[in-house]
CSV table of C-alpha atoms and ligand atoms in Angstrom, one decimal:
chain,number,residue,atom,x,y,z
A,1,MET,CA,25.0,-1.7,-26.0
A,2,THR,CA,24.0,-4.9,-27.8
A,3,THR,CA,21.2,-7.1,-26.4
A,4,ALA,CA,23.9,-9.8,-25.7
A,5,GLN,CA,25.4,-7.4,-23.2
A,6,GLN,CA,22.1,-6.6,-21.5
A,7,THR,CA,20.7,-8.6,-18.6
A,8,VAL,CA,16.9,-8.8,-18.1
A,9,VAL,CA,15.6,-10.0,-14.7
A,10,VAL,CA,12.3,-12.0,-15.1
A,11,THR,CA,10.5,-12.6,-11.8
A,12,GLY,CA,8.5,-15.9,-11.4
A,13,ALA,CA,10.5,-17.2,-14.4
A,14,ASN,CA,9.0,-20.7,-14.1
A,15,GLY,CA,5.3,-19.5,-14.5
A,16,PHE,CA,3.2,-20.0,-17.6
A,17,ILE,CA,3.6,-16.5,-19.1
A,18,ALA,CA,7.2,-16.0,-17.8
A,19,GLN,CA,8.5,-19.2,-19.5
A,20,HIS,CA,7.4,-17.8,-22.8
A,21,CYS,CA,9.0,-14.4,-22.0
A,22,VAL,CA,12.3,-16.1,-21.0
A,23,LEU,CA,12.4,-18.0,-24.3
A,24,ALA,CA,11.5,-14.9,-26.3
A,25,LEU,CA,14.2,-12.9,-24.5
A,26,LEU,CA,16.9,-15.6,-25.0
A,27,ARG,CA,16.0,-15.9,-28.7
A,28,ALA,CA,16.2,-12.1,-29.0
A,29,GLY,CA,19.8,-12.3,-27.6
A,30,PHE,CA,19.4,-11.0,-24.1
A,31,ARG,CA,21.0,-12.6,-21.0
A,32,VAL,CA,18.2,-13.6,-18.6
A,33,ARG,CA,18.3,-13.8,-14.8
A,34,GLY,CA,15.1,-15.5,-13.6
A,35,THR,CA,13.8,-15.7,-10.1
A,36,VAL,CA,12.1,-18.9,-8.8
A,37,ARG,CA,11.0,-20.0,-5.4
A,38,SER,CA,13.0,-23.3,-5.1
A,39,ALA,CA,15.9,-25.3,-6.6
A,40,THR,CA,13.3,-27.8,-7.9
A,41,LYS,CA,11.6,-25.1,-9.9
A,42,ALA,CA,14.9,-23.9,-11.2
A,43,ALA,CA,15.8,-27.4,-12.5
A,44,HIS,CA,12.4,-27.7,-14.1
A,45,LEU,CA,12.7,-24.4,-15.9
A,46,LYS,CA,16.3,-25.3,-17.1
A,47,SER,CA,15.0,-28.5,-18.6
A,48,ILE,CA,12.3,-26.6,-20.6
A,49,VAL,CA,14.8,-24.1,-21.8
A,50,ASN,CA,17.3,-26.9,-22.8
A,51,ARG,CA,14.6,-28.5,-24.9
A,52,SER,CA,13.7,-25.3,-26.7
A,53,THR,CA,16.9,-23.4,-27.4
A,54,GLU,CA,20.7,-23.7,-27.7
A,55,LEU,CA,21.0,-20.5,-25.6
A,56,ARG,CA,20.7,-22.0,-22.2
A,57,ASP,CA,24.1,-20.6,-21.1
A,58,GLN,CA,22.5,-17.1,-21.3
A,59,LEU,CA,20.1,-18.0,-18.4
A,60,GLU,CA,20.8,-18.0,-14.7
A,61,LEU,CA,18.3,-18.6,-12.0
A,62,VAL,CA,18.2,-17.1,-8.5
A,63,GLU,CA,15.8,-17.9,-5.6
A,64,ALA,CA,13.7,-15.0,-4.4
A,65,HIS,CA,10.3,-14.6,-2.7
A,66,LEU,CA,7.9,-11.7,-3.0
A,67,GLU,CA,7.3,-11.6,0.7
A,68,ARG,CA,11.0,-11.5,1.7
A,69,ASP,CA,13.6,-8.7,1.4
A,70,GLU,CA,16.6,-10.9,1.0
A,71,ALA,CA,18.0,-11.7,-2.4
A,72,TRP,CA,16.3,-8.9,-4.4
A,73,HIS,CA,19.4,-6.6,-4.3
A,74,THR,CA,21.6,-9.5,-5.5
A,75,VAL,CA,19.0,-10.3,-8.2
A,76,MET,CA,19.1,-6.8,-9.6
A,77,ARG,CA,22.9,-6.4,-9.6
A,78,GLY,CA,24.1,-5.4,-13.1
A,79,ALA,CA,20.6,-5.8,-14.5
A,80,HIS,CA,19.5,-3.4,-17.3
A,81,HIS,CA,15.7,-4.2,-17.4
A,82,VAL,CA,13.2,-6.1,-15.3
A,83,LEU,CA,10.0,-8.0,-16.3
A,84,HIS,CA,8.1,-8.3,-13.1
A,85,VAL,CA,5.7,-11.2,-13.9
A,86,ALA,CA,5.4,-13.0,-10.5
A,87,SER,CA,2.2,-12.6,-8.5
A,88,PRO,CA,0.0,-15.1,-6.8
A,89,PHE,CA,-2.6,-16.5,-9.3
A,90,PRO,CA,-4.2,-19.4,-7.4
A,91,ALA,CA,-7.1,-21.5,-8.7
A,92,THR,CA,-8.9,-21.4,-5.4
A,93,LEU,CA,-9.9,-18.3,-3.4
A,94,PRO,CA,-7.9,-18.0,-0.1
A,95,ALA,CA,-9.9,-17.5,3.1
A,96,ASN,CA,-7.9,-14.3,3.7
A,97,GLU,CA,-7.6,-11.9,0.8
A,98,ASN,CA,-4.3,-10.6,2.1
A,99,ASP,CA,-2.7,-13.9,1.1
A,100,LEU,CA,-2.9,-12.5,-2.4
A,101,ILE,CA,-2.9,-8.7,-1.8
A,102,VAL,CA,0.2,-8.6,0.4
A,103,PRO,CA,2.6,-10.5,-1.8
A,104,ALA,CA,1.3,-8.8,-4.9
A,105,THR,CA,1.6,-5.2,-3.6
A,106,GLU,CA,4.6,-5.6,-1.2
A,107,GLY,CA,6.4,-7.8,-3.8
A,108,THR,CA,5.9,-5.2,-6.5
A,109,ARG,CA,7.4,-2.5,-4.2
A,110,ARG,CA,10.3,-4.8,-3.2
A,111,VAL,CA,11.1,-5.5,-6.9
A,112,LEU,CA,10.9,-1.8,-7.8
A,113,ARG,CA,12.9,-0.7,-4.8
A,114,ALA,CA,15.8,-3.1,-5.6
A,115,ALA,CA,15.6,-2.2,-9.3
A,116,SER,CA,15.8,1.5,-8.6
A,117,ALA,CA,18.7,1.1,-6.2
A,118,ALA,CA,20.6,-1.0,-8.8
A,119,GLY,CA,20.1,1.6,-11.5
A,120,VAL,CA,17.8,-0.5,-13.7
A,121,ARG,CA,16.5,1.6,-16.6
A,122,ARG,CA,13.1,0.1,-17.3
A,123,VAL,CA,10.7,-2.2,-15.4
A,124,VAL,CA,7.8,-3.9,-17.2
A,125,VAL,CA,5.1,-5.1,-14.7
A,126,THR,CA,2.6,-7.7,-15.7
A,127,SER,CA,-0.7,-6.4,-14.4
A,128,SER,CA,-4.1,-7.6,-15.8
A,129,ILE,CA,-7.2,-6.2,-17.4
A,130,ALA,CA,-8.6,-7.1,-14.0
A,131,ALA,CA,-7.1,-3.8,-12.9
A,132,ILE,CA,-9.1,-2.0,-15.6
A,133,VAL,CA,-12.6,-3.5,-16.2
A,134,HIS,CA,-14.2,-3.6,-12.7
A,135,GLY,CA,-15.1,0.1,-12.4
A,136,ALA,CA,-17.4,1.7,-9.8
A,137,PRO,CA,-20.7,-0.1,-9.2
A,138,GLY,CA,-23.2,0.8,-11.9
A,139,GLU,CA,-20.6,2.1,-14.3
A,140,HIS,CA,-21.4,1.3,-17.9
A,141,VAL,CA,-18.5,1.3,-20.4
A,142,GLU,CA,-18.9,0.2,-24.0
A,143,THR,CA,-15.2,-0.6,-24.6
A,144,TYR,CA,-12.5,-0.3,-21.9
A,145,ASP,CA,-9.2,1.3,-22.6
A,146,GLU,CA,-6.1,2.2,-20.5
A,147,SER,CA,-7.8,5.3,-19.0
A,148,HIS,CA,-10.1,3.0,-17.0
A,149,TRP,CA,-9.4,1.7,-13.6
A,150,THR,CA,-11.0,-1.0,-11.4
A,151,VAL,CA,-12.4,0.5,-8.2
A,152,PRO,CA,-12.0,-2.2,-5.5
A,153,THR,CA,-15.0,-2.5,-3.2
A,154,LYS,CA,-15.9,-4.8,-0.4
A,155,GLY,CA,-17.3,-7.3,-2.8
A,156,THR,CA,-14.4,-7.3,-5.3
A,157,ASP,CA,-12.6,-10.6,-5.4
A,158,ALA,CA,-9.2,-11.0,-3.9
A,159,TYR,CA,-7.4,-11.6,-7.2
A,160,VAL,CA,-8.9,-8.5,-8.8
A,161,LYS,CA,-8.0,-6.4,-5.8
A,162,SER,CA,-4.4,-7.8,-5.7
A,163,LYS,CA,-3.8,-6.9,-9.4
A,164,THR,CA,-5.3,-3.4,-9.0
A,165,LEU,CA,-3.5,-2.5,-5.8
A,166,ALA,CA,-0.2,-3.9,-7.1
A,167,GLU,CA,-0.4,-1.8,-10.3
A,168,ARG,CA,-1.4,1.3,-8.2
A,169,ALA,CA,1.6,0.6,-5.9
A,170,ALA,CA,3.9,0.5,-9.0
A,171,TRP,CA,2.7,3.8,-10.3
A,172,ASP,CA,2.9,5.4,-6.9
A,173,PHE,CA,6.4,4.1,-6.4
A,174,VAL,CA,7.8,5.6,-9.6
A,175,GLU,CA,6.0,8.9,-9.1
A,176,ARG,CA,7.7,9.4,-5.7
A,177,LEU,CA,11.3,8.5,-6.9
A,178,PRO,CA,13.6,11.5,-6.5
A,179,PRO,CA,15.3,12.9,-9.6
A,180,GLY,CA,18.4,10.9,-10.4
A,181,GLU,CA,16.9,7.7,-9.1
A,182,GLN,CA,14.1,7.5,-11.7
A,183,LEU,CA,13.3,4.4,-13.7
A,184,GLU,CA,10.9,3.9,-16.6
A,185,LEU,CA,7.7,1.9,-15.8
A,186,VAL,CA,5.7,0.1,-18.4
A,187,ILE,CA,2.5,-1.9,-17.5
A,188,ILE,CA,1.1,-4.8,-19.5
A,189,ASN,CA,-2.6,-5.6,-18.8
A,190,PRO,CA,-3.3,-9.0,-20.4
A,191,GLY,CA,-6.7,-10.5,-20.8
A,192,SER,CA,-7.4,-14.2,-20.2
A,193,VAL,CA,-4.2,-15.9,-21.3
A,194,LEU,CA,-4.5,-19.2,-23.3
A,195,GLY,CA,-2.1,-20.8,-25.7
A,196,PRO,CA,0.5,-23.6,-25.5
A,197,THR,CA,1.8,-24.6,-22.1
A,198,LEU,CA,5.4,-25.6,-22.0
A,199,ASP,CA,5.0,-27.9,-19.0
A,200,ASP,CA,2.3,-29.9,-17.3
A,201,ASN,CA,1.6,-27.3,-14.5
A,202,CYS,CA,-1.9,-26.1,-15.4
A,203,THR,CA,-2.0,-22.3,-14.7
A,204,THR,CA,-5.4,-21.0,-13.5
A,205,SER,CA,-6.4,-19.5,-16.9
A,206,LEU,CA,-6.1,-22.9,-18.6
A,207,ILE,CA,-8.3,-24.8,-16.1
A,208,GLY,CA,-11.5,-24.0,-18.0
A,209,VAL,CA,-10.2,-25.4,-21.3
A,210,ARG,CA,-8.7,-28.4,-19.5
A,211,LYS,CA,-12.1,-29.2,-17.9
A,212,LEU,CA,-14.0,-28.8,-21.2
A,213,LEU,CA,-11.5,-31.2,-23.0
A,214,SER,CA,-11.5,-33.7,-20.2
A,215,GLY,CA,-15.3,-34.0,-20.4
A,216,ARG,CA,-15.4,-33.0,-16.7
A,217,ALA,CA,-17.7,-30.1,-17.2
A,218,PRO,CA,-21.5,-30.5,-17.9
A,219,GLY,CA,-21.2,-27.5,-20.2
A,220,ALA,CA,-19.8,-24.0,-20.4
A,221,PRO,CA,-20.7,-21.5,-17.7
A,222,ARG,CA,-21.9,-18.1,-19.1
A,223,PHE,CA,-18.5,-16.6,-18.5
A,224,GLY,CA,-16.4,-14.7,-20.9
A,225,ASN,CA,-13.3,-12.6,-21.2
A,226,ALA,CA,-11.1,-10.9,-23.7
A,227,VAL,CA,-8.6,-13.6,-24.7
A,228,VAL,CA,-5.0,-13.4,-25.7
A,229,ASP,CA,-2.4,-16.0,-26.7
A,230,VAL,CA,0.6,-16.4,-24.4
A,231,ARG,CA,3.0,-16.1,-27.3
A,232,ASP,CA,1.5,-12.7,-28.1
A,233,VAL,CA,1.8,-11.7,-24.4
A,234,ALA,CA,5.5,-12.6,-24.4
A,235,ARG,CA,5.9,-10.6,-27.7
A,236,MET,CA,4.3,-7.5,-26.1
A,237,HIS,CA,6.6,-7.8,-23.0
A,238,LEU,CA,9.6,-7.8,-25.3
A,239,SER,CA,8.3,-4.7,-27.2
A,240,ALA,CA,7.6,-3.0,-23.9
A,241,LEU,CA,11.3,-3.4,-23.0
A,242,THR,CA,12.7,-2.1,-26.2
A,243,THR,CA,10.3,0.6,-27.4
A,244,PRO,CA,11.3,4.1,-26.0
A,245,GLN,CA,7.8,5.6,-26.4
A,246,ALA,CA,6.3,2.9,-24.2
A,247,ALA,CA,7.7,4.5,-21.0
A,248,GLY,CA,5.1,5.6,-18.5
A,249,GLN,CA,2.2,3.9,-20.2
A,250,ARG,CA,-0.1,0.9,-19.6
A,251,PHE,CA,-1.0,-1.4,-22.5
A,252,ILE,CA,-4.1,-3.6,-22.8
A,253,CYS,CA,-2.9,-7.0,-24.2
A,254,ALA,CA,-6.0,-8.8,-25.3
A,255,GLY,CA,-8.0,-9.6,-28.4
A,256,ASP,CA,-11.7,-10.1,-28.9
A,257,PHE,CA,-14.1,-11.0,-26.1
A,258,ALA,CA,-15.2,-14.7,-26.2
A,259,TRP,CA,-17.7,-16.6,-24.1
A,260,LEU,CA,-16.5,-19.9,-22.8
A,261,VAL,CA,-19.1,-21.6,-25.0
A,262,ASP,CA,-17.4,-20.1,-28.1
A,263,ILE,CA,-14.2,-21.7,-27.0
A,264,ALA,CA,-16.0,-25.0,-26.3
A,265,ARG,CA,-17.4,-25.0,-29.8
A,266,LEU,CA,-13.9,-24.4,-31.3
A,267,LEU,CA,-12.4,-27.2,-29.2
A,268,ASP,CA,-15.2,-29.5,-30.2
A,269,ARG,CA,-14.7,-28.7,-33.8
A,270,HIS,CA,-11.0,-29.6,-33.7
A,271,PHE,CA,-10.8,-32.3,-31.1
A,272,GLY,CA,-14.3,-33.8,-30.8
A,273,GLY,CA,-13.7,-36.2,-33.6
A,274,ARG,CA,-10.3,-37.3,-32.1
A,275,GLY,CA,-11.9,-38.7,-29.0
A,276,TYR,CA,-12.3,-35.5,-27.0
A,277,PRO,CA,-16.0,-34.6,-27.2
A,278,VAL,CA,-16.6,-31.2,-25.7
A,279,PRO,CA,-19.9,-30.1,-24.3
A,280,THR,CA,-21.1,-27.2,-26.4
A,281,ARG,CA,-24.1,-26.0,-24.5
A,282,GLU,CA,-24.3,-23.3,-21.8
A,283,VAL,CA,-24.9,-24.2,-18.2
A,284,PRO,CA,-27.5,-22.1,-16.4
A,285,ASN,CA,-26.1,-19.7,-13.9
A,286,TRP,CA,-28.0,-21.3,-11.0
A,287,LEU,CA,-26.3,-24.6,-11.7
A,288,VAL,CA,-22.9,-22.9,-11.9
A,289,ARG,CA,-23.5,-21.4,-8.4
A,290,LEU,CA,-24.5,-24.8,-7.1
A,291,ILE,CA,-21.4,-26.5,-8.5
A,292,THR,CA,-19.2,-23.7,-7.1
A,293,ALA,CA,-20.5,-24.5,-3.6
A,294,PHE,CA,-18.7,-27.9,-3.9
A,295,ASP,CA,-15.8,-27.0,-6.3
A,296,ARG,CA,-13.8,-23.9,-5.2
A,297,SER,CA,-11.7,-24.1,-8.3
A,298,THR,CA,-14.6,-22.4,-10.2
A,299,TRP,CA,-14.6,-19.4,-7.8
A,300,GLY,CA,-13.3,-17.0,-10.4
A,301,LEU,CA,-16.4,-17.6,-12.5
A,302,VAL,CA,-19.3,-16.8,-10.2
A,303,HIS,CA,-18.4,-13.2,-9.7
A,304,HIS,CA,-18.4,-12.6,-13.4
A,305,LEU,CA,-21.3,-14.6,-14.9
A,306,ASP,CA,-23.2,-12.9,-17.7
A,307,GLN,CA,-20.7,-10.0,-17.9
A,308,ARG,CA,-19.5,-8.9,-21.3
A,309,ARG,CA,-16.5,-6.6,-21.1
A,310,GLU,CA,-14.9,-5.5,-24.3
A,311,VAL,CA,-11.4,-4.0,-24.3
A,312,SER,CA,-9.4,-2.1,-26.9
A,313,HIS,CA,-5.8,-2.8,-27.8
A,314,GLU,CA,-5.6,0.2,-30.0
A,315,ARG,CA,-2.7,1.7,-28.0
A,316,ALA,CA,-0.6,-1.4,-28.3
A,317,PHE,CA,-1.2,-1.5,-32.1
A,318,ARG,CA,-0.3,2.2,-32.4
A,319,ILE,CA,2.9,2.0,-30.4
A,320,PHE,CA,4.1,-1.5,-30.9
A,321,GLY,CA,2.3,-2.5,-34.1
A,322,TRP,CA,0.9,-5.4,-31.9
A,323,LYS,CA,-2.0,-7.5,-33.1
A,324,PRO,CA,-3.4,-10.6,-31.4
A,325,ARG,CA,-3.5,-13.8,-33.4
A,326,PRO,CA,-7.0,-15.2,-34.2
A,327,LEU,CA,-8.9,-16.8,-31.3
A,328,GLU,CA,-9.2,-20.1,-33.2
A,329,GLU,CA,-5.4,-20.5,-33.5
A,330,THR,CA,-4.9,-19.9,-29.8
A,331,VAL,CA,-7.7,-22.3,-28.7
A,332,VAL,CA,-6.4,-25.1,-31.0
A,333,ALA,CA,-2.8,-24.6,-29.7
A,334,THR,CA,-4.1,-24.7,-26.1
A,335,GLY,CA,-6.0,-27.9,-26.7
A,336,ALA,CA,-3.2,-29.5,-28.6
A,337,SER,CA,-0.6,-28.8,-25.9
A,338,LEU,CA,-2.9,-30.0,-23.1
A,339,ILE,CA,-3.5,-33.2,-25.1
A,340,SER,CA,0.2,-33.8,-26.0
A,341,ARG,CA,1.2,-33.4,-22.4
A,342,GLU,CA,-1.5,-35.8,-21.3
A,343,MET,CA,-3.2,-33.2,-19.1
A,344,VAL,CA,-6.7,-34.1,-20.3
B,1,NDP,P1,1.6,-18.8,-12.9
B,1,NDP,O1,0.9,-19.2,-11.7
B,1,NDP,O2,1.9,-19.8,-13.9
B,1,NDP,O3,2.9,-18.0,-12.6
B,1,NDP,C1,3.0,-17.2,-11.4
B,1,NDP,C2,4.4,-17.0,-11.1
B,1,NDP,O4,4.5,-16.2,-9.9
B,1,NDP,C3,5.1,-18.4,-10.6
B,1,NDP,O5,6.4,-18.4,-11.0
B,1,NDP,C4,5.0,-18.3,-9.1
B,1,NDP,O6,5.9,-19.1,-8.4
B,1,NDP,C5,5.2,-16.8,-8.9
B,1,NDP,N1,4.8,-16.4,-7.6
B,1,NDP,C6,3.6,-16.4,-7.0
B,1,NDP,N2,3.6,-16.0,-5.8
B,1,NDP,C7,4.9,-15.7,-5.5
B,1,NDP,C8,5.6,-15.3,-4.3
B,1,NDP,N3,5.0,-15.1,-3.2
B,1,NDP,N4,7.0,-15.1,-4.4
B,1,NDP,C9,7.6,-15.4,-5.6
B,1,NDP,N5,7.0,-15.8,-6.7
B,1,NDP,C10,5.7,-16.0,-6.6
B,1,NDP,O7,0.7,-17.6,-13.6
B,1,NDP,P2,0.7,-16.9,-15.0
B,1,NDP,O8,2.0,-17.2,-15.7
B,1,NDP,O9,-0.6,-17.3,-15.7
B,1,NDP,O10,0.6,-15.4,-14.6
B,1,NDP,C11,1.8,-14.6,-14.5
B,1,NDP,C12,1.4,-13.2,-14.2
B,1,NDP,O11,0.4,-12.7,-15.2
B,1,NDP,C13,0.7,-12.9,-12.9
B,1,NDP,O12,1.1,-11.7,-12.4
B,1,NDP,C14,-0.8,-12.9,-13.3
B,1,NDP,O13,-1.5,-12.2,-12.3
B,1,NDP,C15,-0.7,-12.2,-14.6
B,1,NDP,N6,-1.9,-12.4,-15.5
B,1,NDP,C16,-2.2,-13.7,-15.8
B,1,NDP,C17,-3.3,-13.9,-16.7
B,1,NDP,C18,-3.6,-15.3,-17.2
B,1,NDP,O14,-4.7,-15.4,-17.7
B,1,NDP,N7,-2.8,-16.3,-17.0
B,1,NDP,C19,-4.1,-12.8,-17.1
B,1,NDP,C20,-3.7,-11.5,-16.7
B,1,NDP,C21,-2.6,-11.3,-15.9
B,1,NDP,P3,5.6,-20.6,-8.0
B,1,NDP,O15,5.6,-21.4,-9.3
B,1,NDP,O16,6.7,-21.0,-7.1
B,1,NDP,O17,4.2,-20.6,-7.4
């Protein structure tokens, strides 16, 4: 069967990562059925796709919610593959952790149940390195790989729990499928995703860069992560769909670790002289904690101050030949897209 005859469902198709996946799939010749939560979001995504490709007729959009059963069986009808990208990724911590955990885990089960009932062959789930790098308290790991798992404890933040429990739910689901109803599961575990945004909705992972470029941060908190470009994340999702040996495996999708101050220095070097001076000093941790008390959008940082966690993408290189582009290229593309969309 040619790609033009194959339909790929993309959940949360209007999100930052999923938009790039949709475009990559269309350009590779697939038909895409995206899920969104409203007609407004469908119209918005269609306008982005119209701007970027002639292949808009290959895209259809359906409304579906992770916390509701209805629609998922219709969504999966006739589909060959699924990219399950949707999951709550809010900028502020909800009062109740179940606001993230329930849609993430139950939503993943719903998508897999409907996919399996419709005879879908392969489902690729977008997890996170958050499901890998927060091991048992006191655990010391030089470089994390796909054999490592986060161990959620009472103090683990809700987002990290939601990603870990949703990925566990996916593996448990496929392990329990009876013979004859089996589908292939592939998990992608991205690091902190930067890169060009295709619209002016600022996803959570771009907030730090936006604040630095806007001059709204006194400096860079001592926070860091393994970074990856959204275009490389989309590329790996496509490889995960089409590479037979990927079945039953998880793949770290991230490049080198970078402190936020490293990113600030790159931004300043490229945009400082163009009227966007970027603070290039580190803010002491006590000041970050004080700011967080008034600005909940920095919640993601406080749990992870001072923590350096390296990851290996050796498996993705070996199986997909995947390599991340240089950090500088990603940071410059992020800054340029935020500036051109007047988001800073
Ligand atoms: P976005 O917030 O841009 O996209 C999330 C998508 O999920 C949106 O389409 C959103 O819909 C949808 N969604 C959220 N909750 C629900 C729900 N209850 N029912 C249906 N759809 C829902 O985030 P990203 O593109 O950055 O992230 C996409 C995925 O990648 C997530 O699973 C995230 O955890 C994961 N990830 C992201 C990283 C990053 O740094 N960006 C790093 C590692 C993993 P709506 O627009 O209506 O809210």
